[in-house]
mmCIF file of C-alpha atoms and ligand atoms in Angstrom:
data_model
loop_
_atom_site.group_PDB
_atom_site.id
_atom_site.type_symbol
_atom_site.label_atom_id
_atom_site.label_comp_id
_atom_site.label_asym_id
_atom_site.label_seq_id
_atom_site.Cartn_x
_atom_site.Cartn_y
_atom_site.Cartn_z
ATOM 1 C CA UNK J 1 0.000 0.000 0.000
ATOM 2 C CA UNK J 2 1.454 3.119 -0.982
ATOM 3 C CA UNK J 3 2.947 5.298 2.049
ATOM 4 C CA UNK J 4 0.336 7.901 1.417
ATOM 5 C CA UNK J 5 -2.845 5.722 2.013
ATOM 6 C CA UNK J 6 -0.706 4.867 5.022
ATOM 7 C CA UNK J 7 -0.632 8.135 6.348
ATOM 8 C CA UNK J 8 -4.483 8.780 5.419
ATOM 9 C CA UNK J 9 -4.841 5.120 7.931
ATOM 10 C CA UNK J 10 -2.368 6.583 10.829
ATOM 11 C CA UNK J 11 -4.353 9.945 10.822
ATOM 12 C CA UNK J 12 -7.734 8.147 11.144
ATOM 13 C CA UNK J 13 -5.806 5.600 14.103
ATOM 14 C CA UNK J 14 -4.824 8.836 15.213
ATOM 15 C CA UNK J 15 -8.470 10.477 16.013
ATOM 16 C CA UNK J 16 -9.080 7.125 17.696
ATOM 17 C CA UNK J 17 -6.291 6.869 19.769
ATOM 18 C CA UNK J 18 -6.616 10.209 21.016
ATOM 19 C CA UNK J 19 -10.272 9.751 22.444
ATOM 20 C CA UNK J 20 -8.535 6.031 24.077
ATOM 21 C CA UNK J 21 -5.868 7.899 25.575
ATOM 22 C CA UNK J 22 -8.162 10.412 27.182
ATOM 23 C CA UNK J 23 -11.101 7.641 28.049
ATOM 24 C CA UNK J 24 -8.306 5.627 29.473
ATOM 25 C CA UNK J 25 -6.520 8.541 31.617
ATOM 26 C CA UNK J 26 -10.080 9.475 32.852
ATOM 27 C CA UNK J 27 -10.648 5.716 33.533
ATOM 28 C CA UNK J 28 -7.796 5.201 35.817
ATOM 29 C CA UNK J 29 -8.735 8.279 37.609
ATOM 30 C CA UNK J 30 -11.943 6.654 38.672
ATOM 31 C CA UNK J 31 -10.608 4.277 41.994
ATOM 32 C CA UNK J 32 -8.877 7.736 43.085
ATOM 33 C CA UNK J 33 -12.102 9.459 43.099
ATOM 34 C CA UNK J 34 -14.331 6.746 45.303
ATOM 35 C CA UNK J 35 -11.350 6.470 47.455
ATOM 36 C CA UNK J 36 -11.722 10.793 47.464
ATOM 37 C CA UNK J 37 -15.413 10.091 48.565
ATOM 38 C CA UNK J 38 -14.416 7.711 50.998
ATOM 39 C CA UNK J 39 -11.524 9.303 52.768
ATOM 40 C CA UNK J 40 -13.916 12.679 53.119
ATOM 41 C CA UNK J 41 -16.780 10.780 54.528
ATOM 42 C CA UNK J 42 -14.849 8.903 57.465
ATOM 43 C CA UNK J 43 -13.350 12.474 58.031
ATOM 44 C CA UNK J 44 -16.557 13.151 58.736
ATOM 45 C CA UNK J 45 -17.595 10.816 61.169
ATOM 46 C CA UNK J 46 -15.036 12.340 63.916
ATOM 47 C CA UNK J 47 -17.649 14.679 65.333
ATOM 48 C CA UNK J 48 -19.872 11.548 66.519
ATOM 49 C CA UNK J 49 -16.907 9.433 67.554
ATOM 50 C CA UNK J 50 -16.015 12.147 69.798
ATOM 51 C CA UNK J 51 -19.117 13.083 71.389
ATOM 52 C CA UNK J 52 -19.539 8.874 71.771
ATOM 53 C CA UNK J 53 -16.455 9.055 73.963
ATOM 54 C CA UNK J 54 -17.700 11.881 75.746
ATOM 55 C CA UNK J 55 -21.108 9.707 76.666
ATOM 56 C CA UNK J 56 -18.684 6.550 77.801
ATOM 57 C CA UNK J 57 -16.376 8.882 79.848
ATOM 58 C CA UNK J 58 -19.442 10.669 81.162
ATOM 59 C CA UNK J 59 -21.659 7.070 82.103
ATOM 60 C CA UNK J 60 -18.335 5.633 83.984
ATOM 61 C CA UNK J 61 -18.012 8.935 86.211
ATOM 62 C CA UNK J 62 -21.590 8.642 87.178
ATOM 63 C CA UNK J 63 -21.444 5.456 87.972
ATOM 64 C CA UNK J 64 -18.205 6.103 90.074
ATOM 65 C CA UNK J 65 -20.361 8.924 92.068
ATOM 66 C CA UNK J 66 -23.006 6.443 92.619
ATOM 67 C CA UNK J 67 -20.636 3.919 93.573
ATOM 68 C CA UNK J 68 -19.125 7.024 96.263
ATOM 69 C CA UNK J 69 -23.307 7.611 97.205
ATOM 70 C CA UNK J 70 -23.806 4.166 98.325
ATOM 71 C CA UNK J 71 -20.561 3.994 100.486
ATOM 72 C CA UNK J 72 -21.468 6.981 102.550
ATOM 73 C CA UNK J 73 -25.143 5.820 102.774
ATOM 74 C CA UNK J 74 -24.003 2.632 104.576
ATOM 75 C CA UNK J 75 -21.614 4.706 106.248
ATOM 76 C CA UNK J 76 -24.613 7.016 107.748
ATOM 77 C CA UNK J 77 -26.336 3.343 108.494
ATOM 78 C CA UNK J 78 -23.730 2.260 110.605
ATOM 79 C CA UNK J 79 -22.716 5.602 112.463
ATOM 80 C CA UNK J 80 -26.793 5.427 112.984
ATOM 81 C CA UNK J 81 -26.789 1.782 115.393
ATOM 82 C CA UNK J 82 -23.553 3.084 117.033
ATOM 83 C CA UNK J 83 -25.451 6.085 118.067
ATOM 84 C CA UNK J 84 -28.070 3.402 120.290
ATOM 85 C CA UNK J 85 -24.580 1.816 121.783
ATOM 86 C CA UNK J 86 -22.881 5.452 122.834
ATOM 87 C CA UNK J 87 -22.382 5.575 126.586
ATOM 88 C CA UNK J 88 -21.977 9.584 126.620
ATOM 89 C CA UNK J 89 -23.778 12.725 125.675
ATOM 90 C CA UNK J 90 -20.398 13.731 124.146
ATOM 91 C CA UNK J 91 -19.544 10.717 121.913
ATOM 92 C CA UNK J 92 -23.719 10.713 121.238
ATOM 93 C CA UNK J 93 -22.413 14.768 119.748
ATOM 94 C CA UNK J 94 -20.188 13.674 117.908
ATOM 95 C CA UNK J 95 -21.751 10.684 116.154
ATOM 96 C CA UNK J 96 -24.236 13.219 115.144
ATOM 97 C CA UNK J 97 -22.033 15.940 114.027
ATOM 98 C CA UNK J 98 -20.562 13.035 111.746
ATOM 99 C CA UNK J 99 -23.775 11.670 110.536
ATOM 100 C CA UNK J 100 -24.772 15.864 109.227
ATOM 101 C CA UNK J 101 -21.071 15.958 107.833
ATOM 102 C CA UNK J 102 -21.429 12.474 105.851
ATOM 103 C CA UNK J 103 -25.038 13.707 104.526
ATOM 104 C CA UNK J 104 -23.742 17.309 103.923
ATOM 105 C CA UNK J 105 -21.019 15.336 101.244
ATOM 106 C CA UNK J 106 -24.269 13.283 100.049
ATOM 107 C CA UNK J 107 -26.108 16.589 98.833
ATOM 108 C CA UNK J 108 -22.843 17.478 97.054
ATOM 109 C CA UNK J 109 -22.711 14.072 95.135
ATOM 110 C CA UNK J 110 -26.236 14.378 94.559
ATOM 111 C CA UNK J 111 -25.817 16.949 93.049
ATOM 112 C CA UNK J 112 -22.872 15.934 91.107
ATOM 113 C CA UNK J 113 -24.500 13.095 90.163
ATOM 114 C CA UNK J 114 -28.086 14.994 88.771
ATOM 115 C CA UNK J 115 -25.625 17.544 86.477
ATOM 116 C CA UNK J 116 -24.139 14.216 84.802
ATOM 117 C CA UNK J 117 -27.487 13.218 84.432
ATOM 118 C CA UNK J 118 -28.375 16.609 82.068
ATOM 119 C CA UNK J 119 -24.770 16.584 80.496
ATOM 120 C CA UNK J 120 -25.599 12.769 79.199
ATOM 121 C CA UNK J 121 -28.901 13.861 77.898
ATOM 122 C CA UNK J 122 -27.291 17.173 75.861
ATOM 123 C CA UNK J 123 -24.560 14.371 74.584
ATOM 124 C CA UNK J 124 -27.075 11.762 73.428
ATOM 125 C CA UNK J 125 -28.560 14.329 71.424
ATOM 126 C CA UNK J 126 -25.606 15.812 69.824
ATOM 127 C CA UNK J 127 -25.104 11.887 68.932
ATOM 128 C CA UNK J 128 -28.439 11.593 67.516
ATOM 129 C CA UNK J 129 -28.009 14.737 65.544
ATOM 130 C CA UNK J 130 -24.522 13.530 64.405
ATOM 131 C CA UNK J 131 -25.624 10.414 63.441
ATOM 132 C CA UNK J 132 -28.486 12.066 61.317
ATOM 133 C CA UNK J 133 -26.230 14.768 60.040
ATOM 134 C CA UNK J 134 -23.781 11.637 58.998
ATOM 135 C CA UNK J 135 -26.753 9.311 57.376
ATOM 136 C CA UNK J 136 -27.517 12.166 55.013
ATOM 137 C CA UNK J 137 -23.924 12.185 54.304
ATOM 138 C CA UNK J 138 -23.649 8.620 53.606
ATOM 139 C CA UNK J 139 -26.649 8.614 51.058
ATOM 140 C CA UNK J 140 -24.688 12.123 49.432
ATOM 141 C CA UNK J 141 -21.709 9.384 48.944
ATOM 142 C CA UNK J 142 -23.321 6.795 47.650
ATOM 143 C CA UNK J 143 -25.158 8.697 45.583
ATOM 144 C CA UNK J 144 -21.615 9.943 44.425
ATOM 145 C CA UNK J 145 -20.441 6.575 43.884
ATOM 146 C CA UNK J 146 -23.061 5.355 41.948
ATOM 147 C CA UNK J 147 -22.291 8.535 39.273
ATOM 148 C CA UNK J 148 -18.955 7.431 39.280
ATOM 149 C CA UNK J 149 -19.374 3.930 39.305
ATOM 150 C CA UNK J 150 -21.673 4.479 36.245
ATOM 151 C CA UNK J 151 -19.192 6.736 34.583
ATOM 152 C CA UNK J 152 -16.776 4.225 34.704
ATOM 153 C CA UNK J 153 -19.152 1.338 32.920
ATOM 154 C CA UNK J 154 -19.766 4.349 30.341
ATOM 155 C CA UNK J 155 -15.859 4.672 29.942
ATOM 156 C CA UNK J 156 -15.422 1.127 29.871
ATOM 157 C CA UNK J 157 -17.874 0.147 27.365
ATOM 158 C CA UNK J 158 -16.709 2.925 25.291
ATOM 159 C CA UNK J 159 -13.021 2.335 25.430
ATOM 160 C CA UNK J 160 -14.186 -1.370 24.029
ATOM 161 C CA UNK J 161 -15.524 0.210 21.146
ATOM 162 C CA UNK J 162 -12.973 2.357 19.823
ATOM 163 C CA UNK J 163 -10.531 -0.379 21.133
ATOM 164 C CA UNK J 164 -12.357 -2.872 18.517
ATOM 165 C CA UNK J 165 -12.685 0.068 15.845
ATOM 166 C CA UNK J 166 -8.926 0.413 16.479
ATOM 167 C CA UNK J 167 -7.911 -3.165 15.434
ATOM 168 C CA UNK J 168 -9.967 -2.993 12.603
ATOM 169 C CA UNK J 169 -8.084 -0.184 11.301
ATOM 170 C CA UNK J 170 -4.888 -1.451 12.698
ATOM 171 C CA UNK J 171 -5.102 -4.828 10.376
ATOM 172 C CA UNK J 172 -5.152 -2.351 6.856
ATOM 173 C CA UNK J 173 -1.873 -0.652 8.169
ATOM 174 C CA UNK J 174 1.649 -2.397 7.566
ATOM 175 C CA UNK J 175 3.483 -3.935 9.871
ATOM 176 C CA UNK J 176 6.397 -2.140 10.338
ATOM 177 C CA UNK J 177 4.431 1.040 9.909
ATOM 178 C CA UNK J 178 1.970 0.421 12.269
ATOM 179 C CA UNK J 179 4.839 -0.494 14.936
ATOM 180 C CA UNK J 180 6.604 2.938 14.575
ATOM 181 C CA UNK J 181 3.342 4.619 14.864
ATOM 182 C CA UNK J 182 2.610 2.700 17.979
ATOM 183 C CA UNK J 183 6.514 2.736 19.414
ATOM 184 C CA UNK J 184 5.786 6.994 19.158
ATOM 185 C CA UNK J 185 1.917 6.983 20.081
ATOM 186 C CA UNK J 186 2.921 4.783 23.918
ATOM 187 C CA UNK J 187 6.257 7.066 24.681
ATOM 188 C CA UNK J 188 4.955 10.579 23.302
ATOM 189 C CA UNK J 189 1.876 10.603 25.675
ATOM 190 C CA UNK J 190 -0.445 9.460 22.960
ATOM 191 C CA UNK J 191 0.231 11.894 19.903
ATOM 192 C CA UNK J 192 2.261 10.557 16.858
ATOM 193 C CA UNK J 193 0.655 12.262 14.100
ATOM 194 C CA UNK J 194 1.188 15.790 14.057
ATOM 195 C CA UNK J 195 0.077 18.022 11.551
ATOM 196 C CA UNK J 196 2.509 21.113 10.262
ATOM 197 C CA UNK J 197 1.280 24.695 11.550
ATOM 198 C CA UNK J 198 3.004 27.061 9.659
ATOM 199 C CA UNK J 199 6.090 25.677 8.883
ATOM 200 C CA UNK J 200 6.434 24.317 12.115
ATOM 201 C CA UNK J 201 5.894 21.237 14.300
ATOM 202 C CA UNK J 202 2.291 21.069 15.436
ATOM 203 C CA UNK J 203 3.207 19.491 18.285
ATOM 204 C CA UNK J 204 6.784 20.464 19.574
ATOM 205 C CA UNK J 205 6.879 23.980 17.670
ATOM 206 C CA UNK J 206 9.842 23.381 16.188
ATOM 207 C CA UNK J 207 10.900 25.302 12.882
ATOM 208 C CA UNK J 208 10.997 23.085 9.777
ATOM 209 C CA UNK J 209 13.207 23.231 7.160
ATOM 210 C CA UNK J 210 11.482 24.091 3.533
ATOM 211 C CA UNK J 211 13.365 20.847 2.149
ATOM 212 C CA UNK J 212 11.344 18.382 5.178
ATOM 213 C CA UNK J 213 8.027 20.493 4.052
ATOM 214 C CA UNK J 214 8.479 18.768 0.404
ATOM 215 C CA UNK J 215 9.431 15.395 1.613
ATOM 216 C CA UNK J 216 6.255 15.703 3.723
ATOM 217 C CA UNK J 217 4.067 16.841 0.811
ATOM 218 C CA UNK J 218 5.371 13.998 -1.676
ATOM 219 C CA UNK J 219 4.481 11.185 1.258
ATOM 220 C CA UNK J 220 7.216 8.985 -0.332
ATOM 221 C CA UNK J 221 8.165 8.113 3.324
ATOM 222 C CA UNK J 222 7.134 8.505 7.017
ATOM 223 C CA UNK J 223 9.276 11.846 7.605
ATOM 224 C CA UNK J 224 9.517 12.542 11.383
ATOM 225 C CA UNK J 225 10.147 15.661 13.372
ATOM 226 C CA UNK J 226 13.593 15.908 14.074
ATOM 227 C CA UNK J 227 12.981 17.278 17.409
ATOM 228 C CA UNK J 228 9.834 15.027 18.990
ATOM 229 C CA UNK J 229 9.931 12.363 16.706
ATOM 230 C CA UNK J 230 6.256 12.102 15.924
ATOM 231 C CA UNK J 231 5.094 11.967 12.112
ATOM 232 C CA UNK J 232 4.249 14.582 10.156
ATOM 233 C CA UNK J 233 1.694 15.683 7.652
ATOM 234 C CA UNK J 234 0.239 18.447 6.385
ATOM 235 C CA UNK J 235 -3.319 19.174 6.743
ATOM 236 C CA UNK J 236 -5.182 19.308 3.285
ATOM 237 C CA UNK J 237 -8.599 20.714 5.369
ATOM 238 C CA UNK J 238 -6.059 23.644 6.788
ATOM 239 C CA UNK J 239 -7.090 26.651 4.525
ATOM 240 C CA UNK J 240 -3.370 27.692 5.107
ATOM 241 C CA UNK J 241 -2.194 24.451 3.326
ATOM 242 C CA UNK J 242 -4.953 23.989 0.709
ATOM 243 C CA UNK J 243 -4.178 25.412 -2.799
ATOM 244 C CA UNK J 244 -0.544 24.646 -3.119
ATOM 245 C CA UNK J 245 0.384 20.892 -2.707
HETATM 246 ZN ZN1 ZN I 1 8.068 17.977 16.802
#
């Protein structure tokens, strides 16, 4: 086939492999993206994991003071039958002034004990309201996911496609042609035919010399930029390149 209709085939694998290389790139951003989604979401659930801890922390005080309130109740008991056993008005004083003291440090507990009460109340409702505030944040993520998930079937499916329009194309082409248009399409970030702007490179800007600009316009050969490599043609639809092949 002459090395012009094999130019006319690497242009046309061209347009296709420039829509797989960006499908593909977008692809392969698609895992970083959920794992975006997730990463921000268990961010999110610090607010209710600390307020949790707060509730624990809070429970296992009260139950401490409780714990205190039950040892000075007994305490009262038995400083209340040693009262019947005192011999003295003095000690009988005394026994008394220990029993007000001991109930004097139960008020204080009580009251200890009836704050804890409100401050677990206020903290299960912060954790309801977290947990609320944090389901509506887990349907906003999986609602998310599912657009990604779906863009990525769409991507997929359409990769497949050009990826079977590709090989179909690919089987016209010669051999060796077709593996110096691939070597240049996988190390030059998916652009090996490059059309001449000017009288330059269209992809590395690079000046051209008149003499390459005829061996490009007879298509005897693949002629290559000497700077990037890539192939180069000129671009019968350019109005600046119409008229005068
Ligand atoms: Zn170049």
């Amino acid at each position: 086939m002459p090395i012009a209709d094999q130019i006319a085939l690497l242009i046309e694998m061209q347009k296709l492999d420039s829509q797989i290389f960006k499908l593909k790139k977008e692809l392969d951003g698609q895992p970083v993206l959920l794992a975006e989604l997730e990463e921000g979401f268990k961010s999110k659930g610090v607010a209710l994991k600390q307020k949790e801890d707060e509730s624990k922390s809070l429970l296992v005080g009260k139950k401490q003071k409780e714990g205190d309130l039950q040892a000075k109740e007994d305490g009262i008991k038995k400083l209340q039958t040693q009262l019947y056993q005192v011999k003295t008005n003095k000690e009988y004083q005394a026994i008394e002034k220990e029993i007000a003291s001991q109930r004097a440090d139960i008020s204080v507990i009580e009251e200890d004990i009836l704050k804890m009460f409100d401050q677990i109340d206020v903290c299960a409702a912060e954790i309801n309201k977290q947990k609320e505030i944090l389901n509506q944040q887990r349907k906003t993520m999986d609602a998310d996911k599912e657009k990604i998930n779906s863009r990525t079937r769409e991507l997929a499916a359409s990769l497949e496609k050009l990826n079977t329009d590709r090989a179909a194309l690919a089987q016209k082409v010669d051999k060796g042609v077709l593996a110096k248009y691939d070597r240049i399409i996988n190390s030059k970030d998916g652009l090996a035919m490059v059309s001449v702007m000017g009288d330059a490179c269209g992809a590395c800007n690079i000046n051209l010399p008149p003499q390459v600009i005829n061996e490009i316009r007879l298509k005897q050969e693949l002629i290559h930029c000497g700077s990037c490599a890539r192939i180069l043609y000129i671009n019968e639809d350019d109005p600046g390149n119409a008229g005068d092949k």
